[in-house]
Amino acid sequence: MTEQQPTKSSLERTLDLTVSAAQLKADTETILRKRAKTAKVHGFRQGKVPMTMVRQMYGAQAYMDAMNNLLNKAYEEAVQAAQLKVAGAPTIEPKGEIKDDVDPQFTATVEVFPEVEVPDLSDVELKRFTCEVTDAEVDKTIEIMRKQRATFEEEADGVAAAEKRVTIDFVGKLNGEPFDGGSAKDFAFVIGAGQMLPDFEKAVDGMKTGEKKTFEMTFPADYVQHLAGKTVEFEVELKKVENAKLPEVDAAFAEKLGITEGVEKMREEIANNLKREVKARIPQQTKDGVMNALNAAAKFDLPKALVADEQKAMADAFVQNMTARGMQKPEKPLPVELFKDGAERRIRLGLLIDALVQKENLAPTEEEVDAHIAELAASYENPEEVKQWFKSDRYRMSDARAFVLENKVTEWALSKGKTTEEKVEFDKLMGAN
């Protein structure tokens, strides 16, 4: 075995492999004799088939099995001798023609993991995002709750408008024919609540009670597959318009929310809930920015095999997500090239975080993981039960450790870079995820 210079990429290595012709012959014979013990041929008892017939029937396969076993052994020994940290399976090619009684020569081409240098972040601009919950956010939340609990009163000769509930009959046609799920009678929805597609709501807005209307609408490109991007025709009849009557914000309203101590206690509870939501979301926004910066700062080549595997995994996950959302599975496999950038980012960050764990001692401690789980459990009625739920499943515990690790990496990066604080509007933060 000799290790040669890298070719094609900085991570590619070639290894010379030699298989003993004598050992190959002996191993082939051993495999054939084992096969002969169970061989079955008409006219012969099991295990009594002549070796000449066994060689004719199984010789080629026995030779290949022996060759593969010896090649695998030679490859493992070569990798160990060269002290390579291999990424992915090798490509093994013969050197010239394989001849009887001549030791076969092969070349194994393989990729190795890169030497990961922790990047210097001293000149990298990073942001730590913050978000404040004020009385204005509490007021907006209460207003949403009022709308969710609204009652409706019919409006004589009503006109459809934002925040009014309308009742309609409609028929949707594709190429002149009704399509599945495109028709309904006495269907009620609140204009502006997002229950219907914006273009559909826009067409209904302004209609009068008893009015009929026909209009065309194009479905979004990411809609269910049989309608995605298609232009259809809708026939709509507006049957009823109702005005919303919102409940008063008083003790009775608070009690319906399960708070018996009155309005001020309700506002306090809402504020605390909003703060918990902000605390859950704002670190993720900071983390995303840091990870993007680390990805850009990391300068090392990636093993093609790892990227290819990740591309395939991402493509498979995308299809699974589509089917889980009720969309039809694509007839052809998705081009993995679509996921190349995302796969490279995941692999690069994974390798970099592994290096940081080793070089900066960032591995999560059990105490840190327990503290994270306790924080999650605190918002539930029975925190101890939630803690046990986490600890009873190794996958949930793995996710918890990964979360703590990412937070530690984020804090490490923020301590090394040019970090500034930036406020995020509450509404923008809530719409980010």
PDB file of N, CA and C in Angstrom, residues 379-431:
ATOM      1  N   SER A 379     -43.984  25.649  31.720  1.00  0.00           N
ATOM      2  CA  SER A 379     -45.236  26.254  31.257  1.00  0.00           C
ATOM      3  C   SER A 379     -46.394  25.260  31.236  1.00  0.00           C
ATOM      4  N   TYR A 380     -46.132  24.007  31.611  1.00  0.00           N
ATOM      5  CA  TYR A 380     -47.187  22.988  31.617  1.00  0.00           C
ATOM      6  C   TYR A 380     -47.739  22.798  33.030  1.00  0.00           C
ATOM      7  N   GLU A 381     -48.921  22.203  33.092  1.00  0.00           N
ATOM      8  CA  GLU A 381     -49.595  22.014  34.368  1.00  0.00           C
ATOM      9  C   GLU A 381     -48.835  21.068  35.282  1.00  0.00           C
ATOM     10  N   ASN A 382     -48.218  20.038  34.690  1.00  0.00           N
ATOM     11  CA  ASN A 382     -47.453  19.068  35.471  1.00  0.00           C
ATOM     12  C   ASN A 382     -46.023  18.985  34.934  1.00  0.00           C
ATOM     13  N   PRO A 383     -45.139  19.889  35.385  1.00  0.00           N
ATOM     14  CA  PRO A 383     -43.771  19.940  34.862  1.00  0.00           C
ATOM     15  C   PRO A 383     -43.006  18.625  35.010  1.00  0.00           C
ATOM     16  N   GLU A 384     -43.165  17.946  36.141  1.00  0.00           N
ATOM     17  CA  GLU A 384     -42.417  16.707  36.356  1.00  0.00           C
ATOM     18  C   GLU A 384     -42.795  15.644  35.328  1.00  0.00           C
ATOM     19  N   GLU A 385     -44.063  15.605  34.986  1.00  0.00           N
ATOM     20  CA  GLU A 385     -44.527  14.639  33.988  1.00  0.00           C
ATOM     21  C   GLU A 385     -43.906  14.936  32.630  1.00  0.00           C
ATOM     22  N   VAL A 386     -43.784  16.224  32.273  1.00  0.00           N
ATOM     23  CA  VAL A 386     -43.175  16.622  31.008  1.00  0.00           C
ATOM     24  C   VAL A 386     -41.685  16.266  30.987  1.00  0.00           C
ATOM     25  N   LYS A 387     -41.016  16.486  32.115  1.00  0.00           N
ATOM     26  CA  LYS A 387     -39.596  16.129  32.203  1.00  0.00           C
ATOM     27  C   LYS A 387     -39.397  14.636  31.946  1.00  0.00           C
ATOM     28  N   GLN A 388     -40.223  13.807  32.567  1.00  0.00           N
ATOM     29  CA  GLN A 388     -40.111  12.362  32.374  1.00  0.00           C
ATOM     30  C   GLN A 388     -40.422  11.965  30.936  1.00  0.00           C
ATOM     31  N   TRP A 389     -41.357  12.702  30.312  1.00  0.00           N
ATOM     32  CA  TRP A 389     -41.684  12.443  28.909  1.00  0.00           C
ATOM     33  C   TRP A 389     -40.463  12.666  28.028  1.00  0.00           C
ATOM     34  N   PHE A 390     -39.709  13.713  28.301  1.00  0.00           N
ATOM     35  CA  PHE A 390     -38.473  13.966  27.555  1.00  0.00           C
ATOM     36  C   PHE A 390     -37.455  12.857  27.794  1.00  0.00           C
ATOM     37  N   LYS A 391     -37.230  12.553  29.068  1.00  0.00           N
ATOM     38  CA  LYS A 391     -36.140  11.640  29.418  1.00  0.00           C
ATOM     39  C   LYS A 391     -36.439  10.186  29.080  1.00  0.00           C
ATOM     40  N   SER A 392     -37.690   9.887  28.764  1.00  0.00           N
ATOM     41  CA  SER A 392     -38.054   8.513  28.425  1.00  0.00           C
ATOM     42  C   SER A 392     -37.783   8.174  26.968  1.00  0.00           C
ATOM     43  N   ASP A 393     -37.375   9.156  26.175  1.00  0.00           N
ATOM     44  CA  ASP A 393     -37.171   8.918  24.746  1.00  0.00           C
ATOM     45  C   ASP A 393     -35.811   9.483  24.326  1.00  0.00           C
ATOM     46  N   ARG A 394     -34.960   8.642  23.784  1.00  0.00           N
ATOM     47  CA  ARG A 394     -33.598   9.082  23.451  1.00  0.00           C
ATOM     48  C   ARG A 394     -33.590  10.107  22.316  1.00  0.00           C
ATOM     49  N   TYR A 395     -34.587  10.046  21.426  1.00  0.00           N
ATOM     50  CA  TYR A 395     -34.644  11.009  20.330  1.00  0.00           C
ATOM     51  C   TYR A 395     -35.001  12.404  20.850  1.00  0.00           C
ATOM     52  N   ARG A 396     -35.928  12.453  21.802  1.00  0.00           N
ATOM     53  CA  ARG A 396     -36.262  13.747  22.391  1.00  0.00           C
ATOM     54  C   ARG A 396     -35.070  14.314  23.169  1.00  0.00           C
ATOM     55  N   MET A 397     -34.358  13.454  23.859  1.00  0.00           N
ATOM     56  CA  MET A 397     -33.177  13.908  24.585  1.00  0.00           C
ATOM     57  C   MET A 397     -32.089  14.369  23.620  1.00  0.00           C
ATOM     58  N   SER A 398     -31.970  13.681  22.486  1.00  0.00           N
ATOM     59  CA  SER A 398     -30.995  14.089  21.477  1.00  0.00           C
ATOM     60  C   SER A 398     -31.334  15.467  20.927  1.00  0.00           C
ATOM     61  N   ASP A 399     -32.630  15.712  20.692  1.00  0.00           N
ATOM     62  CA  ASP A 399     -33.055  17.034  20.219  1.00  0.00           C
ATOM     63  C   ASP A 399     -32.754  18.110  21.264  1.00  0.00           C
ATOM     64  N   ALA A 400     -32.962  17.769  22.534  1.00  0.00           N
ATOM     65  CA  ALA A 400     -32.698  18.730  23.603  1.00  0.00           C
ATOM     66  C   ALA A 400     -31.204  19.071  23.664  1.00  0.00           C
ATOM     67  N   ARG A 401     -30.359  18.056  23.531  1.00  0.00           N
ATOM     68  CA  ARG A 401     -28.904  18.296  23.555  1.00  0.00           C
ATOM     69  C   ARG A 401     -28.482  19.146  22.357  1.00  0.00           C
ATOM     70  N   ALA A 402     -29.063  18.856  21.192  1.00  0.00           N
ATOM     71  CA  ALA A 402     -28.730  19.619  19.990  1.00  0.00           C
ATOM     72  C   ALA A 402     -29.120  21.091  20.161  1.00  0.00           C
ATOM     73  N   PHE A 403     -30.274  21.325  20.791  1.00  0.00           N
ATOM     74  CA  PHE A 403     -30.725  22.697  21.024  1.00  0.00           C
ATOM     75  C   PHE A 403     -29.746  23.437  21.932  1.00  0.00           C
ATOM     76  N   VAL A 404     -29.345  22.797  23.018  1.00  0.00           N
ATOM     77  CA  VAL A 404     -28.400  23.424  23.943  1.00  0.00           C
ATOM     78  C   VAL A 404     -27.066  23.682  23.251  1.00  0.00           C
ATOM     79  N   LEU A 405     -26.604  22.716  22.457  1.00  0.00           N
ATOM     80  CA  LEU A 405     -25.333  22.874  21.747  1.00  0.00           C
ATOM     81  C   LEU A 405     -25.383  24.065  20.798  1.00  0.00           C
ATOM     82  N   GLU A 406     -26.452  24.179  20.022  1.00  0.00           N
ATOM     83  CA  GLU A 406     -26.571  25.304  19.089  1.00  0.00           C
ATOM     84  C   GLU A 406     -26.575  26.634  19.831  1.00  0.00           C
ATOM     85  N   ASN A 407     -27.223  26.665  20.982  1.00  0.00           N
ATOM     86  CA  ASN A 407     -27.223  27.895  21.782  1.00  0.00           C
ATOM     87  C   ASN A 407     -25.820  28.235  22.272  1.00  0.00           C
ATOM     88  N   LYS A 408     -25.056  27.220  22.680  1.00  0.00           N
ATOM     89  CA  LYS A 408     -23.691  27.460  23.160  1.00  0.00           C
ATOM     90  C   LYS A 408     -22.790  27.939  22.026  1.00  0.00           C
ATOM     91  N   VAL A 409     -22.960  27.351  20.843  1.00  0.00           N
ATOM     92  CA  VAL A 409     -22.191  27.788  19.677  1.00  0.00           C
ATOM     93  C   VAL A 409     -22.550  29.235  19.334  1.00  0.00           C
ATOM     94  N   THR A 410     -23.844  29.542  19.399  1.00  0.00           N
ATOM     95  CA  THR A 410     -24.295  30.903  19.100  1.00  0.00           C
ATOM     96  C   THR A 410     -23.675  31.905  20.061  1.00  0.00           C
ATOM     97  N   GLU A 411     -23.712  31.598  21.357  1.00  0.00           N
ATOM     98  CA  GLU A 411     -23.139  32.506  22.350  1.00  0.00           C
ATOM     99  C   GLU A 411     -21.631  32.640  22.177  1.00  0.00           C
ATOM    100  N   TRP A 412     -20.967  31.553  21.825  1.00  0.00           N
ATOM    101  CA  TRP A 412     -19.515  31.610  21.568  1.00  0.00           C
ATOM    102  C   TRP A 412     -19.233  32.562  20.423  1.00  0.00           C
ATOM    103  N   ALA A 413     -19.992  32.418  19.325  1.00  0.00           N
ATOM    104  CA  ALA A 413     -19.775  33.274  18.157  1.00  0.00           C
ATOM    105  C   ALA A 413     -20.050  34.738  18.483  1.00  0.00           C
ATOM    106  N   LEU A 414     -21.129  34.988  19.228  1.00  0.00           N
ATOM    107  CA  LEU A 414     -21.460  36.373  19.578  1.00  0.00           C
ATOM    108  C   LEU A 414     -20.366  37.011  20.431  1.00  0.00           C
ATOM    109  N   SER A 415     -19.701  36.194  21.233  1.00  0.00           N
ATOM    110  CA  SER A 415     -18.625  36.715  22.085  1.00  0.00           C
ATOM    111  C   SER A 415     -17.352  37.000  21.293  1.00  0.00           C
ATOM    112  N   LYS A 416     -17.242  36.433  20.093  1.00  0.00           N
ATOM    113  CA  LYS A 416     -16.024  36.588  19.281  1.00  0.00           C
ATOM    114  C   LYS A 416     -16.165  37.627  18.179  1.00  0.00           C
ATOM    115  N   GLY A 417     -17.410  37.879  17.738  1.00  0.00           N
ATOM    116  CA  GLY A 417     -17.609  38.771  16.605  1.00  0.00           C
ATOM    117  C   GLY A 417     -17.892  40.202  17.010  1.00  0.00           C
ATOM    118  N   LYS A 418     -18.125  41.056  16.003  1.00  0.00           N
ATOM    119  CA  LYS A 418     -18.545  42.436  16.224  1.00  0.00           C
ATOM    120  C   LYS A 418     -20.062  42.423  16.405  1.00  0.00           C
ATOM    121  N   THR A 419     -20.484  42.225  17.627  1.00  0.00           N
ATOM    122  CA  THR A 419     -21.901  41.988  17.904  1.00  0.00           C
ATOM    123  C   THR A 419     -22.601  43.271  18.327  1.00  0.00           C
ATOM    124  N   THR A 420     -23.719  43.544  17.672  1.00  0.00           N
ATOM    125  CA  THR A 420     -24.564  44.673  18.036  1.00  0.00           C
ATOM    126  C   THR A 420     -25.962  44.157  18.350  1.00  0.00           C
ATOM    127  N   GLU A 421     -26.716  44.975  19.086  1.00  0.00           N
ATOM    128  CA  GLU A 421     -28.077  44.596  19.458  1.00  0.00           C
ATOM    129  C   GLU A 421     -29.074  45.283  18.523  1.00  0.00           C
ATOM    130  N   GLU A 422     -30.072  44.528  18.088  1.00  0.00           N
ATOM    131  CA  GLU A 422     -31.078  45.089  17.183  1.00  0.00           C
ATOM    132  C   GLU A 422     -32.469  44.680  17.646  1.00  0.00           C
ATOM    133  N   LYS A 423     -33.367  45.669  17.761  1.00  0.00           N
ATOM    134  CA  LYS A 423     -34.730  45.390  18.175  1.00  0.00           C
ATOM    135  C   LYS A 423     -35.565  44.925  16.989  1.00  0.00           C
ATOM    136  N   VAL A 424     -36.420  43.961  17.240  1.00  0.00           N
ATOM    137  CA  VAL A 424     -37.326  43.438  16.222  1.00  0.00           C
ATOM    138  C   VAL A 424     -38.749  43.768  16.633  1.00  0.00           C
ATOM    139  N   GLU A 425     -39.539  44.248  15.689  1.00  0.00           N
ATOM    140  CA  GLU A 425     -40.932  44.527  15.990  1.00  0.00           C
ATOM    141  C   GLU A 425     -41.660  43.239  16.338  1.00  0.00           C
ATOM    142  N   PHE A 426     -42.548  43.335  17.311  1.00  0.00           N
ATOM    143  CA  PHE A 426     -43.276  42.152  17.781  1.00  0.00           C
ATOM    144  C   PHE A 426     -44.040  41.476  16.646  1.00  0.00           C
ATOM    145  N   ASP A 427     -44.772  42.249  15.845  1.00  0.00           N
ATOM    146  CA  ASP A 427     -45.568  41.680  14.766  1.00  0.00           C
ATOM    147  C   ASP A 427     -44.682  40.970  13.745  1.00  0.00           C
ATOM    148  N   LYS A 428     -43.533  41.543  13.463  1.00  0.00           N
ATOM    149  CA  LYS A 428     -42.615  40.931  12.506  1.00  0.00           C
ATOM    150  C   LYS A 428     -42.066  39.607  13.044  1.00  0.00           C
ATOM    151  N   LEU A 429     -41.751  39.609  14.328  1.00  0.00           N
ATOM    152  CA  LEU A 429     -41.227  38.383  14.949  1.00  0.00           C
ATOM    153  C   LEU A 429     -42.277  37.280  14.932  1.00  0.00           C
ATOM    154  N   MET A 430     -43.510  37.614  15.249  1.00  0.00           N
ATOM    155  CA  MET A 430     -44.568  36.606  15.288  1.00  0.00           C
ATOM    156  C   MET A 430     -44.893  36.054  13.914  1.00  0.00           C
ATOM    157  N   GLY A 431     -44.610  36.848  12.877  1.00  0.00           N
ATOM    158  CA  GLY A 431     -44.865  36.369  11.523  1.00  0.00           C
ATOM    159  C   GLY A 431     -43.677  35.683  10.904  1.00  0.00           C
TER     160      GLY A 431
END
